[in-house]
PDB file of C-alpha atoms and ligand atoms in Angstrom:
ATOM      1  CA  UNK A   1      -0.063  -0.170  -0.084  1.00 79.00           C
ATOM      2  CA  UNK A   2       1.164   3.438  -0.792  1.00 87.00           C
ATOM      3  CA  UNK A   3       2.640   5.584   2.010  1.00 94.00           C
ATOM      4  CA  UNK A   4      -0.024   7.655   3.814  1.00 97.00           C
ATOM      5  CA  UNK A   5      -0.068  11.391   3.465  1.00 98.00           C
ATOM      6  CA  UNK A   6      -1.425  12.440   6.622  1.00 98.00           C
ATOM      7  CA  UNK A   7      -3.481  15.442   7.805  1.00 98.00           C
ATOM      8  CA  UNK A   8      -4.143  16.055  11.529  1.00 98.00           C
ATOM      9  CA  UNK A   9      -7.019  18.297  12.419  1.00 98.00           C
ATOM     10  CA  UNK A  10      -7.042  19.920  16.024  1.00 98.00           C
ATOM     11  CA  UNK A  11      -8.808  22.550  17.845  1.00 98.00           C
ATOM     12  CA  UNK A  12      -6.648  22.795  21.044  1.00 97.00           C
ATOM     13  CA  UNK A  13      -3.864  21.319  22.999  1.00 97.00           C
ATOM     14  CA  UNK A  14      -2.789  18.817  20.424  1.00 98.00           C
ATOM     15  CA  UNK A  15      -1.501  16.087  22.834  1.00 98.00           C
ATOM     16  CA  UNK A  16      -2.755  13.257  20.532  1.00 98.00           C
ATOM     17  CA  UNK A  17      -1.355  15.062  17.515  1.00 98.00           C
ATOM     18  CA  UNK A  18       2.023  15.038  19.159  1.00 98.00           C
ATOM     19  CA  UNK A  19       1.628  11.278  19.844  1.00 98.00           C
ATOM     20  CA  UNK A  20       0.947  10.695  16.148  1.00 98.00           C
ATOM     21  CA  UNK A  21       3.792  13.070  15.061  1.00 98.00           C
ATOM     22  CA  UNK A  22       6.051  11.065  17.551  1.00 98.00           C
ATOM     23  CA  UNK A  23       5.040   7.729  16.039  1.00 97.00           C
ATOM     24  CA  UNK A  24       5.623   9.063  12.589  1.00 97.00           C
ATOM     25  CA  UNK A  25       9.102  10.603  13.361  1.00 95.00           C
ATOM     26  CA  UNK A  26      10.349   7.444  15.379  1.00 95.00           C
ATOM     27  CA  UNK A  27       9.402   5.153  12.491  1.00 93.00           C
ATOM     28  CA  UNK A  28       6.520   3.317  14.240  1.00 94.00           C
ATOM     29  CA  UNK A  29       3.982   4.784  11.755  1.00 96.00           C
ATOM     30  CA  UNK A  30       4.918   4.692   7.922  1.00 95.00           C
ATOM     31  CA  UNK A  31       3.269   7.967   6.897  1.00 97.00           C
ATOM     32  CA  UNK A  32       4.208  11.520   5.748  1.00 97.00           C
ATOM     33  CA  UNK A  33       3.019  14.465   7.646  1.00 98.00           C
ATOM     34  CA  UNK A  34       1.290  16.664   5.029  1.00 98.00           C
ATOM     35  CA  UNK A  35      -0.502  19.243   7.134  1.00 98.00           C
ATOM     36  CA  UNK A  36      -1.739  20.073  10.593  1.00 98.00           C
ATOM     37  CA  UNK A  37      -4.861  22.111  10.361  1.00 98.00           C
ATOM     38  CA  UNK A  38      -6.789  23.940  13.127  1.00 98.00           C
ATOM     39  CA  UNK A  39     -10.005  26.005  13.143  1.00 98.00           C
ATOM     40  CA  UNK A  40      -8.593  27.951  16.111  1.00 98.00           C
ATOM     41  CA  UNK A  41      -5.540  30.301  15.675  1.00 98.00           C
ATOM     42  CA  UNK A  42      -4.839  29.906  19.323  1.00 98.00           C
ATOM     43  CA  UNK A  43      -4.629  26.082  19.429  1.00 98.00           C
ATOM     44  CA  UNK A  44      -1.550  25.199  21.309  1.00 97.00           C
ATOM     45  CA  UNK A  45      -0.821  22.290  19.004  1.00 97.00           C
ATOM     46  CA  UNK A  46      -0.146  24.434  16.103  1.00 98.00           C
ATOM     47  CA  UNK A  47       3.202  25.744  17.662  1.00 98.00           C
ATOM     48  CA  UNK A  48       4.400  22.132  18.345  1.00 97.00           C
ATOM     49  CA  UNK A  49       3.571  21.068  14.748  1.00 98.00           C
ATOM     50  CA  UNK A  50       5.452  24.041  13.333  1.00 98.00           C
ATOM     51  CA  UNK A  51       8.319  23.430  15.518  1.00 97.00           C
ATOM     52  CA  UNK A  52       8.375  19.922  14.117  1.00 97.00           C
ATOM     53  CA  UNK A  53       8.772  21.355  10.665  1.00 97.00           C
ATOM     54  CA  UNK A  54       5.254  20.427   9.706  1.00 98.00           C
ATOM     55  CA  UNK A  55       3.079  22.740   7.449  1.00 98.00           C
ATOM     56  CA  UNK A  56       0.293  24.134   9.437  1.00 98.00           C
ATOM     57  CA  UNK A  57      -2.846  26.141   8.528  1.00 98.00           C
ATOM     58  CA  UNK A  58      -5.501  27.774  10.335  1.00 98.00           C
ATOM     59  CA  UNK A  59      -9.158  28.038   8.876  1.00 98.00           C
ATOM     60  CA  UNK A  60     -11.487  29.917  11.350  1.00 98.00           C
ATOM     61  CA  UNK A  61     -14.930  28.491  11.295  1.00 97.00           C
ATOM     62  CA  UNK A  62     -16.271  31.895  12.061  1.00 96.00           C
ATOM     63  CA  UNK A  63     -15.024  33.187   8.629  1.00 98.00           C
ATOM     64  CA  UNK A  64     -17.625  31.203   6.837  1.00 98.00           C
ATOM     65  CA  UNK A  65     -21.302  31.580   6.648  1.00 98.00           C
ATOM     66  CA  UNK A  66     -22.175  27.805   7.181  1.00 98.00           C
ATOM     67  CA  UNK A  67     -20.666  24.412   7.951  1.00 97.00           C
ATOM     68  CA  UNK A  68     -20.660  23.387   4.102  1.00 98.00           C
ATOM     69  CA  UNK A  69     -18.478  26.406   3.231  1.00 98.00           C
ATOM     70  CA  UNK A  70     -16.268  25.740   6.049  1.00 98.00           C
ATOM     71  CA  UNK A  71     -15.827  22.070   5.281  1.00 98.00           C
ATOM     72  CA  UNK A  72     -15.281  23.037   1.548  1.00 98.00           C
ATOM     73  CA  UNK A  73     -12.377  25.093   2.745  1.00 98.00           C
ATOM     74  CA  UNK A  74     -10.894  22.236   4.822  1.00 98.00           C
ATOM     75  CA  UNK A  75     -11.349  19.993   1.831  1.00 98.00           C
ATOM     76  CA  UNK A  76      -9.319  22.234  -0.305  1.00 98.00           C
ATOM     77  CA  UNK A  77      -6.609  22.706   2.143  1.00 98.00           C
ATOM     78  CA  UNK A  78      -6.251  19.060   2.454  1.00 98.00           C
ATOM     79  CA  UNK A  79      -6.182  18.508  -1.209  1.00 98.00           C
ATOM     80  CA  UNK A  80      -3.723  21.182  -1.826  1.00 98.00           C
ATOM     81  CA  UNK A  81      -1.395  19.661   0.871  1.00 98.00           C
ATOM     82  CA  UNK A  82      -1.646  16.338  -0.952  1.00 98.00           C
ATOM     83  CA  UNK A  83      -3.242  14.616   2.096  1.00 98.00           C
ATOM     84  CA  UNK A  84      -4.943  11.254   1.535  1.00 98.00           C
ATOM     85  CA  UNK A  85      -5.924  10.455   5.097  1.00 98.00           C
ATOM     86  CA  UNK A  86      -7.104  12.517   7.943  1.00 98.00           C
ATOM     87  CA  UNK A  87      -6.809  12.105  11.909  1.00 98.00           C
ATOM     88  CA  UNK A  88      -9.099  14.032  13.847  1.00 98.00           C
ATOM     89  CA  UNK A  89      -7.251  14.774  17.280  1.00 98.00           C
ATOM     90  CA  UNK A  90      -9.629  16.785  19.398  1.00 97.00           C
ATOM     91  CA  UNK A  91     -11.131  18.803  16.461  1.00 98.00           C
ATOM     92  CA  UNK A  92     -14.214  20.292  17.950  1.00 96.00           C
ATOM     93  CA  UNK A  93     -16.564  20.952  14.900  1.00 96.00           C
ATOM     94  CA  UNK A  94     -19.226  18.925  13.761  1.00 95.00           C
ATOM     95  CA  UNK A  95     -18.490  17.756   9.930  1.00 97.00           C
ATOM     96  CA  UNK A  96     -21.097  17.842   7.353  1.00 98.00           C
ATOM     97  CA  UNK A  97     -22.319  14.696   5.615  1.00 98.00           C
ATOM     98  CA  UNK A  98     -20.773  15.517   2.304  1.00 98.00           C
ATOM     99  CA  UNK A  99     -17.251  15.974   3.772  1.00 98.00           C
ATOM    100  CA  UNK A 100     -17.567  12.756   5.886  1.00 98.00           C
ATOM    101  CA  UNK A 101     -18.619  10.888   2.636  1.00 98.00           C
ATOM    102  CA  UNK A 102     -15.766  12.312   0.654  1.00 98.00           C
ATOM    103  CA  UNK A 103     -13.204  11.071   3.388  1.00 98.00           C
ATOM    104  CA  UNK A 104     -15.193   7.799   4.035  1.00 98.00           C
ATOM    105  CA  UNK A 105     -12.827   5.144   5.501  1.00 98.00           C
ATOM    106  CA  UNK A 106     -10.053   7.702   5.194  1.00 98.00           C
ATOM    107  CA  UNK A 107     -10.693   9.687   8.295  1.00 98.00           C
ATOM    108  CA  UNK A 108     -10.328   8.480  11.946  1.00 98.00           C
ATOM    109  CA  UNK A 109     -10.964   9.879  15.306  1.00 98.00           C
ATOM    110  CA  UNK A 110     -10.133   9.261  18.926  1.00 98.00           C
ATOM    111  CA  UNK A 111     -12.800   9.566  21.583  1.00 98.00           C
ATOM    112  CA  UNK A 112     -12.299   9.062  25.348  1.00 98.00           C
ATOM    113  CA  UNK A 113     -14.797   6.474  26.082  1.00 98.00           C
ATOM    114  CA  UNK A 114     -15.332   2.862  25.081  1.00 97.00           C
ATOM    115  CA  UNK A 115     -17.657   3.584  22.386  1.00 98.00           C
ATOM    116  CA  UNK A 116     -20.620   3.057  21.694  1.00 98.00           C
ATOM    117  CA  UNK A 117     -21.039   3.948  25.293  1.00 98.00           C
ATOM    118  CA  UNK A 118     -20.730   7.770  26.144  1.00 98.00           C
ATOM    119  CA  UNK A 119     -20.300   9.517  22.723  1.00 98.00           C
ATOM    120  CA  UNK A 120     -20.185  13.242  22.911  1.00 97.00           C
ATOM    121  CA  UNK A 121     -19.050  15.947  25.213  1.00 97.00           C
ATOM    122  CA  UNK A 122     -18.445  15.870  28.955  1.00 98.00           C
ATOM    123  CA  UNK A 123     -17.587  12.180  28.486  1.00 98.00           C
ATOM    124  CA  UNK A 124     -15.760  11.660  31.902  1.00 98.00           C
ATOM    125  CA  UNK A 125     -18.256  13.466  33.944  1.00 98.00           C
ATOM    126  CA  UNK A 126     -21.037  11.110  32.526  1.00 98.00           C
ATOM    127  CA  UNK A 127     -18.944   8.016  32.884  1.00 98.00           C
ATOM    128  CA  UNK A 128     -18.395   9.091  36.703  1.00 98.00           C
ATOM    129  CA  UNK A 129     -22.159   9.731  37.070  1.00 98.00           C
ATOM    130  CA  UNK A 130     -23.050   6.350  35.569  1.00 98.00           C
ATOM    131  CA  UNK A 131     -20.913   4.583  38.074  1.00 98.00           C
ATOM    132  CA  UNK A 132     -19.095   2.375  35.534  1.00 97.00           C
ATOM    133  CA  UNK A 133     -16.031   0.651  36.708  1.00 97.00           C
ATOM    134  CA  UNK A 134     -14.278   0.528  33.482  1.00 96.00           C
ATOM    135  CA  UNK A 135     -13.889   3.264  30.880  1.00 97.00           C
ATOM    136  CA  UNK A 136     -11.322   3.840  28.079  1.00 97.00           C
ATOM    137  CA  UNK A 137     -10.712   5.100  24.632  1.00 97.00           C
ATOM    138  CA  UNK A 138     -11.718   4.334  21.086  1.00 97.00           C
ATOM    139  CA  UNK A 139     -10.181   4.962  17.524  1.00 97.00           C
ATOM    140  CA  UNK A 140     -12.727   4.685  15.018  1.00 98.00           C
ATOM    141  CA  UNK A 141     -13.548   5.636  11.283  1.00 98.00           C
ATOM    142  CA  UNK A 142     -15.734   8.565  11.149  1.00 98.00           C
ATOM    143  CA  UNK A 143     -19.375   8.485  10.087  1.00 98.00           C
ATOM    144  CA  UNK A 144     -22.087  11.182  10.288  1.00 96.00           C
ATOM    145  CA  UNK A 145     -23.376  10.626  13.809  1.00 96.00           C
ATOM    146  CA  UNK A 146     -21.096  11.923  16.421  1.00 95.00           C
ATOM    147  CA  UNK A 147     -18.602   9.542  17.566  1.00 97.00           C
ATOM    148  CA  UNK A 148     -19.776   6.571  15.540  1.00 98.00           C
ATOM    149  CA  UNK A 149     -18.189   4.512  12.886  1.00 98.00           C
ATOM    150  CA  UNK A 150     -16.261   1.182  12.557  1.00 97.00           C
ATOM    151  CA  UNK A 151     -14.114   0.571  15.645  1.00 97.00           C
ATOM    152  CA  UNK A 152     -10.433   0.029  15.031  1.00 96.00           C
ATOM    153  CA  UNK A 153      -8.945  -0.164  18.435  1.00 95.00           C
ATOM    154  CA  UNK A 154      -9.766   0.394  22.165  1.00 95.00           C
ATOM    155  CA  UNK A 155      -8.058   0.531  25.396  1.00 95.00           C
ATOM    156  CA  UNK A 156      -9.753  -0.256  28.669  1.00 95.00           C
ATOM    157  CA  UNK A 157      -8.985   2.077  31.822  1.00 95.00           C
ATOM    158  CA  UNK A 158     -10.360   1.499  35.259  1.00 95.00           C
ATOM    159  CA  UNK A 159     -12.489   4.079  36.897  1.00 97.00           C
ATOM    160  CA  UNK A 160     -10.921   4.322  40.618  1.00 97.00           C
ATOM    161  CA  UNK A 161     -12.612   5.232  43.835  1.00 95.00           C
ATOM    162  CA  UNK A 162     -11.861   8.844  44.363  1.00 96.00           C
ATOM    163  CA  UNK A 163     -11.608   9.589  40.738  1.00 98.00           C
ATOM    164  CA  UNK A 164     -12.744  12.842  39.592  1.00 98.00           C
ATOM    165  CA  UNK A 165     -13.155  14.196  36.150  1.00 98.00           C
ATOM    166  CA  UNK A 166      -9.569  15.538  35.990  1.00 98.00           C
ATOM    167  CA  UNK A 167      -7.955  12.369  37.441  1.00 98.00           C
ATOM    168  CA  UNK A 168     -10.029  10.174  35.170  1.00 98.00           C
ATOM    169  CA  UNK A 169      -9.106  12.385  32.147  1.00 98.00           C
ATOM    170  CA  UNK A 170      -5.548  12.132  32.722  1.00 98.00           C
ATOM    171  CA  UNK A 171      -5.466   8.388  33.122  1.00 97.00           C
ATOM    172  CA  UNK A 172      -7.553   8.073  29.781  1.00 97.00           C
ATOM    173  CA  UNK A 173      -5.374  10.447  27.924  1.00 98.00           C
ATOM    174  CA  UNK A 174      -2.252   8.573  28.864  1.00 96.00           C
ATOM    175  CA  UNK A 175      -3.846   5.478  27.227  1.00 96.00           C
ATOM    176  CA  UNK A 176      -5.040   7.677  24.222  1.00 97.00           C
ATOM    177  CA  UNK A 177      -1.389   8.569  23.416  1.00 97.00           C
ATOM    178  CA  UNK A 178      -0.417   4.816  23.170  1.00 95.00           C
ATOM    179  CA  UNK A 179      -3.642   3.624  21.287  1.00 95.00           C
ATOM    180  CA  UNK A 180      -3.886   6.307  18.636  1.00 97.00           C
ATOM    181  CA  UNK A 181      -0.340   5.663  17.174  1.00 96.00           C
ATOM    182  CA  UNK A 182      -0.918   1.953  17.383  1.00 94.00           C
ATOM    183  CA  UNK A 183      -4.236   2.311  15.535  1.00 95.00           C
ATOM    184  CA  UNK A 184      -2.808   4.554  12.840  1.00 97.00           C
ATOM    185  CA  UNK A 185       0.057   2.070  12.535  1.00 95.00           C
ATOM    186  CA  UNK A 186      -2.373  -0.693  11.511  1.00 94.00           C
ATOM    187  CA  UNK A 187      -4.043   1.680   9.126  1.00 96.00           C
ATOM    188  CA  UNK A 188      -0.645   2.612   7.478  1.00 97.00           C
ATOM    189  CA  UNK A 189       0.237  -1.005   7.062  1.00 95.00           C
ATOM    190  CA  UNK A 190      -2.770  -1.604   5.168  1.00 95.00           C
ATOM    191  CA  UNK A 191      -4.066  -4.022   7.496  1.00 93.00           C
ATOM    192  CA  UNK A 192      -7.437  -2.341   8.240  1.00 95.00           C
ATOM    193  CA  UNK A 193     -10.437  -2.787   6.187  1.00 95.00           C
ATOM    194  CA  UNK A 194     -14.146  -2.026   6.526  1.00 97.00           C
ATOM    195  CA  UNK A 195     -16.622  -4.884   6.007  1.00 96.00           C
ATOM    196  CA  UNK A 196     -20.350  -4.180   6.654  1.00 95.00           C
ATOM    197  CA  UNK A 197     -19.527  -1.288   9.091  1.00 94.00           C
ATOM    198  CA  UNK A 198     -17.045  -3.246  11.032  1.00 95.00           C
ATOM    199  CA  UNK A 199     -13.372  -2.730  10.893  1.00 95.00           C
ATOM    200  CA  UNK A 200     -11.531  -5.981  10.260  1.00 93.00           C
ATOM    201  CA  UNK A 201      -7.790  -6.047  10.940  1.00 92.00           C
ATOM    202  CA  UNK A 202      -5.478  -8.481   9.101  1.00 90.00           C
ATOM    203  CA  UNK A 203      -2.965 -10.517  10.911  1.00 85.00           C
ATOM    204  CA  UNK A 204      -4.020  -9.678  14.547  1.00 80.00           C
ATOM    205  CA  UNK A 205      -2.554 -12.118  17.302  1.00 75.00           C
ATOM    206  CA  UNK A 206      -5.005 -13.985  19.431  1.00 75.00           C
ATOM    207  CA  UNK A 207      -4.404 -11.566  22.245  1.00 71.00           C
ATOM    208  CA  UNK A 208      -5.877  -8.622  20.128  1.00 71.00           C
ATOM    209  CA  UNK A 209      -2.364  -7.202  19.498  1.00 66.00           C
ATOM    210  CA  UNK A 210      -2.311  -3.468  18.636  1.00 61.00           C
ATOM    211  CA  UNK A 211      -6.096  -3.271  18.535  1.00 68.00           C
ATOM    212  CA  UNK A 212      -6.551  -4.003  22.211  1.00 72.00           C
ATOM    213  CA  UNK A 213      -4.929  -2.520  25.306  1.00 67.00           C
ATOM    214  CA  UNK A 214      -6.343  -4.102  28.489  1.00 57.00           C
ATOM    215  CA  UNK A 215      -3.584  -4.077  30.937  1.00 50.00           C
ATOM    216  CA  UNK A 216      -3.995  -0.736  32.986  1.00 42.00           C
ATOM    217  CA  UNK A 217      -0.546  -0.730  34.211  1.00 44.00           C
ATOM    218  CA  UNK A 218       1.203  -1.787  30.897  1.00 42.00           C
TER     219      UNK A 218
HETATM  220  C1  GRF B   1      -8.939  13.992  23.675  1.00 68.72           C
HETATM  221  O1  GRF B   1      -9.397  13.473  24.960  1.00 68.72           O
HETATM  222  C2  GRF B   1      -9.743  13.254  22.607  1.00 68.72           C
HETATM  223  O2  GRF B   1      -9.995  11.867  22.892  1.00 68.72           O
HETATM  224  C3  GRF B   1     -10.822  14.047  22.378  1.00 68.72           C
HETATM  225  O3  GRF B   1     -10.363  15.338  22.582  1.00 68.72           O
HETATM  226  C4  GRF B   1      -9.367  15.455  23.440  1.00 68.72           C
HETATM  227  C5  GRF B   1      -8.119  16.028  22.629  1.00 68.72           C
HETATM  228  O4  GRF B   1      -7.167  16.302  23.478  1.00 68.72           O
HETATM  229  N1  GRF B   1     -11.466  13.803  20.981  1.00 68.72           N
HETATM  230  P1  GRF B   1      -5.735  16.756  22.803  1.00 68.72           P
HETATM  231  O5  GRF B   1      -5.978  18.064  22.018  1.00 68.72           O
HETATM  232  O6  GRF B   1      -5.265  15.686  21.774  1.00 68.72           O
HETATM  233  O7  GRF B   1      -4.648  16.948  23.889  1.00 68.72           O
END
């Protein structure tokens, strides 16, 4: 399979973006970094990407009359940069059906829960309110409904007595930084395909390999 030309879309801190960049730079992920794009000029991740020598672009959503024209501008920026695969990494805008269709099975996202449980915002607060004992994070292909789409990889994280939103978010985020590069690596190796809205991964060992992280300490 051809080497991926990757665009990463962010809106803020960009810690998952950094994990993906690290994975590419350390040779774990066989992909070129074509562009880091943000809808917010103040996104902290932009500085890191620029320091890492990656092309960056800001497209403020407020400059556009509607979502379709904003998504059109993103699409043009991706095409101009030569990107053929998109990673959403804390990108906080809802994307339109047309854009999602155009990037179908070429766009993935990370969400800080074990989907399909707890899609949407305020995830950790809702996890704590529900009293579940195990949460985690999920990397999935993007479909139109928020935080849906074929699941590529998941990591389980315990909810501990005494956790608050911040401590749980921290523990899950640590897992995200390992899971996202692992999932992208599987994609870059050409081992992930979508069959009937389920992601199938070629050559996974019986323990789930890179698609499954279940040891909280490991
Ligand atoms: C992460 O928790 C991610 O799962 C969610 O948004 C957060 C982004 O954090 N989609 P960062 O910008 O990657 O640090």
